[in-house]
Short mmCIF file of C-alpha atoms in Angstrom, two decimals:
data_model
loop_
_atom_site.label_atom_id
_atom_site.label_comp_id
_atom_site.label_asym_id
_atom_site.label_seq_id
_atom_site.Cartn_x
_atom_site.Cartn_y
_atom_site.Cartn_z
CA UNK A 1 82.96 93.43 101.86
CA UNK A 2 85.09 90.28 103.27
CA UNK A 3 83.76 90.21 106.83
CA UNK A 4 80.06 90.41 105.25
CA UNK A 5 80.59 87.99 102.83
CA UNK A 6 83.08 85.49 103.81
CA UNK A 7 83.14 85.84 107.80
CA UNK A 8 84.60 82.52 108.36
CA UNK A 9 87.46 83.18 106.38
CA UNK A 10 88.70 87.21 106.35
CA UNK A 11 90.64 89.03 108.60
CA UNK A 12 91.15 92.72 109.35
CA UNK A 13 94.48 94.20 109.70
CA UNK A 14 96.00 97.89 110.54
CA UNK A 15 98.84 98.49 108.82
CA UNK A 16 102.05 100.74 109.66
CA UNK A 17 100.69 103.97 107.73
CA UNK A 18 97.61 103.20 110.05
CA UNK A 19 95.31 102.25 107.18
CA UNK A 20 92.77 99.20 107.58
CA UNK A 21 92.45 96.41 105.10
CA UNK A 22 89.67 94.16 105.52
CA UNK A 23 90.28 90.68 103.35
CA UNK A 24 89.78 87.05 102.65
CA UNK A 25 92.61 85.38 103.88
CA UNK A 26 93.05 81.47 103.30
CA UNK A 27 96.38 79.66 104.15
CA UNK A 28 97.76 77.61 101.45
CA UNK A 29 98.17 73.67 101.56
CA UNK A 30 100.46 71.25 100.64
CA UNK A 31 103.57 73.99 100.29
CA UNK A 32 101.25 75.95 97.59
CA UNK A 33 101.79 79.39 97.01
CA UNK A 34 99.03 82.52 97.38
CA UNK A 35 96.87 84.04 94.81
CA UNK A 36 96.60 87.43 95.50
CA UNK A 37 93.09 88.49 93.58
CA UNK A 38 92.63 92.43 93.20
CA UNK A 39 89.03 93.81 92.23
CA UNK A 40 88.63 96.92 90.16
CA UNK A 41 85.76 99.39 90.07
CA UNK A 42 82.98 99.40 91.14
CA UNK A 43 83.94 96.13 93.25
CA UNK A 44 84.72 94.40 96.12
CA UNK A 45 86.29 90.88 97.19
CA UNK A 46 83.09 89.40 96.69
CA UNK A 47 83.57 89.84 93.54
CA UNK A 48 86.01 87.25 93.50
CA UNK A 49 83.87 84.80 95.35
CA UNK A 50 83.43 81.97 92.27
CA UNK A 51 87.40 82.00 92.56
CA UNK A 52 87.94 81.86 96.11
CA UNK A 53 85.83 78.61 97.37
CA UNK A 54 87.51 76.83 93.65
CA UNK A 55 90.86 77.79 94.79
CA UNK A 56 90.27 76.92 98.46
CA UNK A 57 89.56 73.71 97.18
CA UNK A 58 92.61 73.14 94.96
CA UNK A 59 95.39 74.18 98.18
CA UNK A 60 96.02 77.31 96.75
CA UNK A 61 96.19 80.02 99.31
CA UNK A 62 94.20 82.80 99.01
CA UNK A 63 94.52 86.56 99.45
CA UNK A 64 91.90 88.54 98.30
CA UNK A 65 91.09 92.60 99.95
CA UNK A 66 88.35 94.99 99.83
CA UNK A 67 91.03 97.80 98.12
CA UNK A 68 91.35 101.01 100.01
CA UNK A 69 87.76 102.64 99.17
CA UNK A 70 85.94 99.72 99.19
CA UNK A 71 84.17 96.98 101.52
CA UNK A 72 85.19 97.39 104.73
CA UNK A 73 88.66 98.48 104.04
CA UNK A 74 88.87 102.27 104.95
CA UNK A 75 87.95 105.54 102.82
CA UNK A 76 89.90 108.13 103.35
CA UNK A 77 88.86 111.52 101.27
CA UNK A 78 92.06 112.57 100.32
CA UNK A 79 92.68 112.00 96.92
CA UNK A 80 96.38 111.39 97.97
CA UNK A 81 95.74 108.15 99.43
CA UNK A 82 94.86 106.77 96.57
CA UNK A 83 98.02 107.04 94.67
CA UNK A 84 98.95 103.57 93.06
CA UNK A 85 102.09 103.57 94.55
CA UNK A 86 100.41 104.23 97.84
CA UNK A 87 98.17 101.62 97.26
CA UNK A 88 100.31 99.45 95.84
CA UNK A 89 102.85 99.31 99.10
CA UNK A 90 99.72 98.95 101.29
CA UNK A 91 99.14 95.79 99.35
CA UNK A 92 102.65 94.87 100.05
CA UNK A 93 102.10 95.88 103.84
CA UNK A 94 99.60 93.08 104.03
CA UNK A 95 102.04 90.28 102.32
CA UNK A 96 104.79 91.87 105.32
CA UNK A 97 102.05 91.04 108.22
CA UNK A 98 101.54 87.60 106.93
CA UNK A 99 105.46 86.83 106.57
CA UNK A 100 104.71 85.94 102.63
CA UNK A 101 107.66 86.59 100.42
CA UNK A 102 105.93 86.23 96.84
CA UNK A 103 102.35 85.87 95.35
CA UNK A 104 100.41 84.87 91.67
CA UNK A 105 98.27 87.73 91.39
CA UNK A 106 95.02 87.94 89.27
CA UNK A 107 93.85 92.00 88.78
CA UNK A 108 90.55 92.98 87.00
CA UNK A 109 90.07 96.39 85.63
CA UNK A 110 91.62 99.29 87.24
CA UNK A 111 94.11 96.72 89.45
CA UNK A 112 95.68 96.16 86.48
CA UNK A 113 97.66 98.85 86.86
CA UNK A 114 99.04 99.24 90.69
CA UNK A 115 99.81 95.39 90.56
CA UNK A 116 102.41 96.17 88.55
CA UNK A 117 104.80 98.19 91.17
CA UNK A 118 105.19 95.38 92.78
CA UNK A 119 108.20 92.82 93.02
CA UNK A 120 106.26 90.76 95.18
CA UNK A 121 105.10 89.12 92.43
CA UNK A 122 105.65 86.31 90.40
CA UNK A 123 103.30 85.76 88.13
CA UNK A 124 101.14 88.43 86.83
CA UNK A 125 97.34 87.87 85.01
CA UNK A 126 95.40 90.64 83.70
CA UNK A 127 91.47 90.01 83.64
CA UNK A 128 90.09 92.46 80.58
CA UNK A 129 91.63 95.13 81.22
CA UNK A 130 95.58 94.59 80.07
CA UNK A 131 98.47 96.59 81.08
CA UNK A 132 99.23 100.04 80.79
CA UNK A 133 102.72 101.94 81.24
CA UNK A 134 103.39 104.92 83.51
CA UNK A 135 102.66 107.67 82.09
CA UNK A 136 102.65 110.93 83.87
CA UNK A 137 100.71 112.48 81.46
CA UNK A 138 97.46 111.25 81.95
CA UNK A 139 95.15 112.53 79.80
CA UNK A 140 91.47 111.34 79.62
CA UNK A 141 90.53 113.98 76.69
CA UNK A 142 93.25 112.69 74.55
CA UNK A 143 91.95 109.14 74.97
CA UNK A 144 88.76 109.46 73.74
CA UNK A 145 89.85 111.55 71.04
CA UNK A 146 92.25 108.58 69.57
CA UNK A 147 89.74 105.80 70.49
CA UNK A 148 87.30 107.56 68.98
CA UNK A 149 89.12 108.48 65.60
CA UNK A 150 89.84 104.30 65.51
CA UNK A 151 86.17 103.07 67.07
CA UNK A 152 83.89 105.53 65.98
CA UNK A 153 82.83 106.15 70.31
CA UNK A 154 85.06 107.12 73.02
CA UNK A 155 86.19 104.61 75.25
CA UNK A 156 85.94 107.00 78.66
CA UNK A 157 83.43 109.83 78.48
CA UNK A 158 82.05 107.73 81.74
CA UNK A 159 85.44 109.36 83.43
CA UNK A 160 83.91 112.89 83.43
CA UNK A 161 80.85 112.07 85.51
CA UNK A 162 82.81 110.26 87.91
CA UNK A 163 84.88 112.96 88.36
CA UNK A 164 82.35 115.52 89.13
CA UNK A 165 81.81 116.60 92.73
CA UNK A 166 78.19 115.01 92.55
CA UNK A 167 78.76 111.42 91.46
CA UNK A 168 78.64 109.33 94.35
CA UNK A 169 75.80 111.10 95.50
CA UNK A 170 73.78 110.68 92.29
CA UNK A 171 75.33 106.85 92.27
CA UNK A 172 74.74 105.86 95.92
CA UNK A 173 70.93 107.04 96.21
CA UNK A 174 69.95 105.56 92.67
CA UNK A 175 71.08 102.14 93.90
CA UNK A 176 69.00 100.94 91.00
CA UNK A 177 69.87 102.88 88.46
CA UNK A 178 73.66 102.16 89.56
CA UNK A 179 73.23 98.35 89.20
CA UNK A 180 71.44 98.54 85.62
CA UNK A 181 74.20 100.34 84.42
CA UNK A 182 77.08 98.32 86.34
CA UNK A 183 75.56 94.74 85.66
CA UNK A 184 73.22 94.65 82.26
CA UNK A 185 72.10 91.88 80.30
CA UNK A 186 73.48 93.37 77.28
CA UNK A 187 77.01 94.38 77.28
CA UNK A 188 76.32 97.16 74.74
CA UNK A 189 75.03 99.32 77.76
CA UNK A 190 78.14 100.43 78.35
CA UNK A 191 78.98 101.32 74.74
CA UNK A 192 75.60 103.57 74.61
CA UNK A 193 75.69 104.66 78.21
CA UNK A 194 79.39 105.01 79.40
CA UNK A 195 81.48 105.46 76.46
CA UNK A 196 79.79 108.46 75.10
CA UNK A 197 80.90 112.20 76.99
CA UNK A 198 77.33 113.05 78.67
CA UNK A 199 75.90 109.75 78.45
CA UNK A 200 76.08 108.48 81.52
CA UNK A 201 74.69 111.65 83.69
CA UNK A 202 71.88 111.38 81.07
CA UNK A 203 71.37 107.56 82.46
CA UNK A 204 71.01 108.53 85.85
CA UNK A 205 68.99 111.56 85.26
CA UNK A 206 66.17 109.45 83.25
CA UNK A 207 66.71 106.81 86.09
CA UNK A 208 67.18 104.32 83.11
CA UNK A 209 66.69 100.23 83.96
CA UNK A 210 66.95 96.55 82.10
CA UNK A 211 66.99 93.48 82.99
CA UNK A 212 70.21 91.69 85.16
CA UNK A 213 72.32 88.75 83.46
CA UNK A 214 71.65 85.28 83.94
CA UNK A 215 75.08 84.99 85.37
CA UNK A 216 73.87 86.95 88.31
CA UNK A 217 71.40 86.22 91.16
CA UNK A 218 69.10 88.28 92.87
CA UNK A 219 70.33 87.53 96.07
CA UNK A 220 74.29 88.33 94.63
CA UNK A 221 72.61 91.69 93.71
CA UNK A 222 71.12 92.49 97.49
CA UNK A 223 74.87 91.79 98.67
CA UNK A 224 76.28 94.34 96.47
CA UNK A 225 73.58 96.96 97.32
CA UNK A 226 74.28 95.93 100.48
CA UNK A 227 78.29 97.01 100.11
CA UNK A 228 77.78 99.85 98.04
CA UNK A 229 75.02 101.04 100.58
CA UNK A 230 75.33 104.79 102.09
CA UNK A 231 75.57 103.26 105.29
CA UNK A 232 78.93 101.40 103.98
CA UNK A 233 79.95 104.85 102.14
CA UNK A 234 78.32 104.09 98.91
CA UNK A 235 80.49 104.57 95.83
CA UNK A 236 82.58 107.98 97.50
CA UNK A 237 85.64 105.50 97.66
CA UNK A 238 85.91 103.72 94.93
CA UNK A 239 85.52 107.31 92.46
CA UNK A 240 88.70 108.69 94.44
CA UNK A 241 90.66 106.49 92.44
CA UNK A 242 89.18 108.11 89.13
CA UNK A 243 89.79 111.79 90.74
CA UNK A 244 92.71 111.10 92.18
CA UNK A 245 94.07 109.79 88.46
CA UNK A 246 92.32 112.58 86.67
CA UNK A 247 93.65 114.77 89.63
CA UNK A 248 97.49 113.74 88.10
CA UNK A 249 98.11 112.85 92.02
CA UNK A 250 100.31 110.08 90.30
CA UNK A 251 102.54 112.24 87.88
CA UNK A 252 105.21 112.87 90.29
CA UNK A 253 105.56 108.84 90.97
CA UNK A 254 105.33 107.83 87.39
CA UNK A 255 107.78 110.09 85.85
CA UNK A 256 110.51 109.38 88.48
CA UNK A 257 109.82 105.61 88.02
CA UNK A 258 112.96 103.99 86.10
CA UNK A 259 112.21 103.07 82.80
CA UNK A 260 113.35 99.29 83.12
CA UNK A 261 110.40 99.14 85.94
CA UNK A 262 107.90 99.75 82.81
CA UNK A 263 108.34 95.90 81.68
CA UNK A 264 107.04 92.67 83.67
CA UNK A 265 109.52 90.55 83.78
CA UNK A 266 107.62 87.78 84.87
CA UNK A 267 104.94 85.32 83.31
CA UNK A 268 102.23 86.98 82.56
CA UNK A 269 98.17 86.06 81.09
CA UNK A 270 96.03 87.94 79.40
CA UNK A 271 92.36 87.42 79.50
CA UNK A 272 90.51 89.56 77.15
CA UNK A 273 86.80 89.98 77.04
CA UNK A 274 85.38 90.11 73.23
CA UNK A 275 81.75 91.99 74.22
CA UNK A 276 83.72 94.57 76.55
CA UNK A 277 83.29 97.92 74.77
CA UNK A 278 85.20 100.17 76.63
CA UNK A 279 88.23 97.76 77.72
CA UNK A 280 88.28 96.12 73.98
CA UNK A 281 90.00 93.24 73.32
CA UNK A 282 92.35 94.25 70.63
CA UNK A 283 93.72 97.23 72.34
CA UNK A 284 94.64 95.24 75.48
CA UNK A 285 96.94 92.83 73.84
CA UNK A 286 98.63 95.77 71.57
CA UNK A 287 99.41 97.78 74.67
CA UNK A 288 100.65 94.57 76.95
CA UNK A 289 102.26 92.61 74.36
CA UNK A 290 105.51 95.30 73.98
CA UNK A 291 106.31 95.43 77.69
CA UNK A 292 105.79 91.42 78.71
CA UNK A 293 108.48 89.39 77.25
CA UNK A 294 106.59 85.89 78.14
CA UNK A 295 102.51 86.72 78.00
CA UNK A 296 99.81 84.02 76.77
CA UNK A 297 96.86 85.64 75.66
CA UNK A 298 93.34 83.99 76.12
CA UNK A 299 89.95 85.38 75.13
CA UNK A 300 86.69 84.75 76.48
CA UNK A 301 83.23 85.90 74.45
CA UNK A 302 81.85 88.26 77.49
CA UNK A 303 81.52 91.51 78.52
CA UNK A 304 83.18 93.06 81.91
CA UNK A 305 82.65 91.04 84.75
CA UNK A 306 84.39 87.97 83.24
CA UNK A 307 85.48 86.40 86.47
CA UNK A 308 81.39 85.95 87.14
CA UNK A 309 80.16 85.89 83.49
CA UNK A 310 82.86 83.05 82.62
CA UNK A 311 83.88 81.92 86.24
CA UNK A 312 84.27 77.81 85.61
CA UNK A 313 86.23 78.75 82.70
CA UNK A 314 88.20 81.76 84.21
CA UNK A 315 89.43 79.20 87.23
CA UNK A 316 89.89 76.55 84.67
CA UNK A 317 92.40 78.93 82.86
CA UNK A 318 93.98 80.01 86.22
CA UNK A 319 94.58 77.22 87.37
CA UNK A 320 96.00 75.54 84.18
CA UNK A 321 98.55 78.49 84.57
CA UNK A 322 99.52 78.83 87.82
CA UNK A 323 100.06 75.11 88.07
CA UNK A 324 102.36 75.73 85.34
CA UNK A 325 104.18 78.66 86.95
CA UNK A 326 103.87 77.62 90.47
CA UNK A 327 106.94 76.24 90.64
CA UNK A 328 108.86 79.60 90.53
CA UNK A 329 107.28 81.31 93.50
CA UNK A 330 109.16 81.26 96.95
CA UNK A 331 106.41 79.95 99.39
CA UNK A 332 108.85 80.24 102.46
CA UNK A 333 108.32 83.38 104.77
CA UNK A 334 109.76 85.96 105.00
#
């Protein structure tokens, strides 16, 4: 959570629906814009913490929140807080209480998708996980059944478990369990213990284990338990965005969304992640490419977590294009 992690530099802030936000907040320098970075699941700001002290450094301001669920932002249990569009104004709430008219946004997995309600900003990158159009039809069953007719494995029998009414339990109190499946060495854990329908119940009740990634410390690992502890509501928040999408608690907001709002009509990056299996590579570009009229595509050889796995070269590709794009953004306040 920010205030754990970075207490020198995050702030809390209530906004006007009355929901916290806890977040790293950095004020830009010589007449820079903000980078607005938005973690996905299971995740926090710290997440983002290689990024923040490089961009820091470089002038860039820096916005980066624990998302409603998460850190010490707040977790409400109704699934109908965590519609993207709610989520997505929120985000927009916190731009309003800082007077900021327009942001470069980075989102990793799941933030992928809210990012792109909003006309706050003006340059758009996708970490792994590309972008998807509405679609009020969400239907989990009918993505593993294509990805699975063109993989051989679905991409999202993990989405079942997290639906059911026992997964954060099961998650929260086998802490270890959690982050042997969350952060392995081998990126094909997720292939043989996410993708497939059962597979990842079947982890947790065998209270499988392996070994972490070099690319991750032991003491980076007590933080997270630390932020995904019961005593900071474990993983309860984050899964209400899964039940909440599996809940269709969107539908109504994505099929009265005009179509023209299904393109990005800004510059946008794509940074795909060859060893993902479940957000893979090819699939990303073919379902951004036809709704970004001006997207660069980059790939990294990692799994998930590229902003950690890859971090000098993830800021060395940020920053390459957001001092290209920088120009473009309106740094004055509102």
């Amino acid at each position: 959570m920010a205030s754990q992690a970075f207490p020198d530099i995050s702030t809390t802030t209530r906004l006007a629906n009355g929901t916290t936000y806890n977040y790293v907040f950095i004020e830009p320098k010589d007449n820079k814009p903000f980078i607005l970075f938005l973690h996905g699941f299971p995740s926090s700001s710290y997440d983002w913490r290689h990024q923040i002290h490089f961009f820091q450094k470089t002038g860039y301001g820096v916005i980066a929140p624990d998302l409603l669920g998460y850190g010490g932002t707040d977790k409400p249990s109704a699934l109908e807080a965590y519609t993207l569009k709610v989520m997505s104004d929120e985000i927009a709430g916190i731009l309003d209480h800082h007077h900021i008219k327009h942001v470069l946004a980075v989102g990793h997995d799941w933030y992928a998708t809210p990012s792109r309600r909003s006309e706050r900003i003006a340059v758009y990158v996708f970490l792994d996980v590309g972008y998807r159009a509405p679609n009020p039809k969400f239907d989990v069953d009918a993505l593993n059944k294509m990805t699975e007719e063109q993989f051989g494995y679905p991409f999202l029998g993990y989405w079942h478990f997290f639906n059911a009414p026992d997964s954060a339990k099961i998650m929260t109190e086998e802490l270890d369990t959690s982050v042997a499946l969350i952060y392995p060495a081998d990126p094909k854990v997720f292939r043989d213990h996410l993708c497939p329908l059962g597979a990842t119940r079947e982890f947790y009740e065998k209270r499988m284990s392996g070994p972490l990634p070099a690319w991750i410390s032991p003491s980076e690992i007590a933080t997270y338990r630390s932020i995904f502890s019961a005593e900071n509501g474990g993983f309860r928040g984050g899964l209400n965005w899964y039940k909440a999408q599996m809940g269709q608690v969107n539908a109504a907001d994505e099929k009265n969304l005009p179509p023209e709002r299904n393109q990005i009509p800004s510059p946008a990056l794509l940074v795909t992640c060859a060893k993902d299996y479940v957000a893979v590579a090819a699939m990303q570009e073919e379902w951004t490419r036809p709704f970004a009229r001006d997207l660069e595509v980059e790939s990294l050889d990692c799994g998930h977590w590229v902003q950690l796995e890859k971090a000098r070269e993830v800021n060395e590709i940020l920053k390459k294009f957001f001092d290209k794009h920088q120009g473009s953004v309106a740094v004055g306040k509102l």
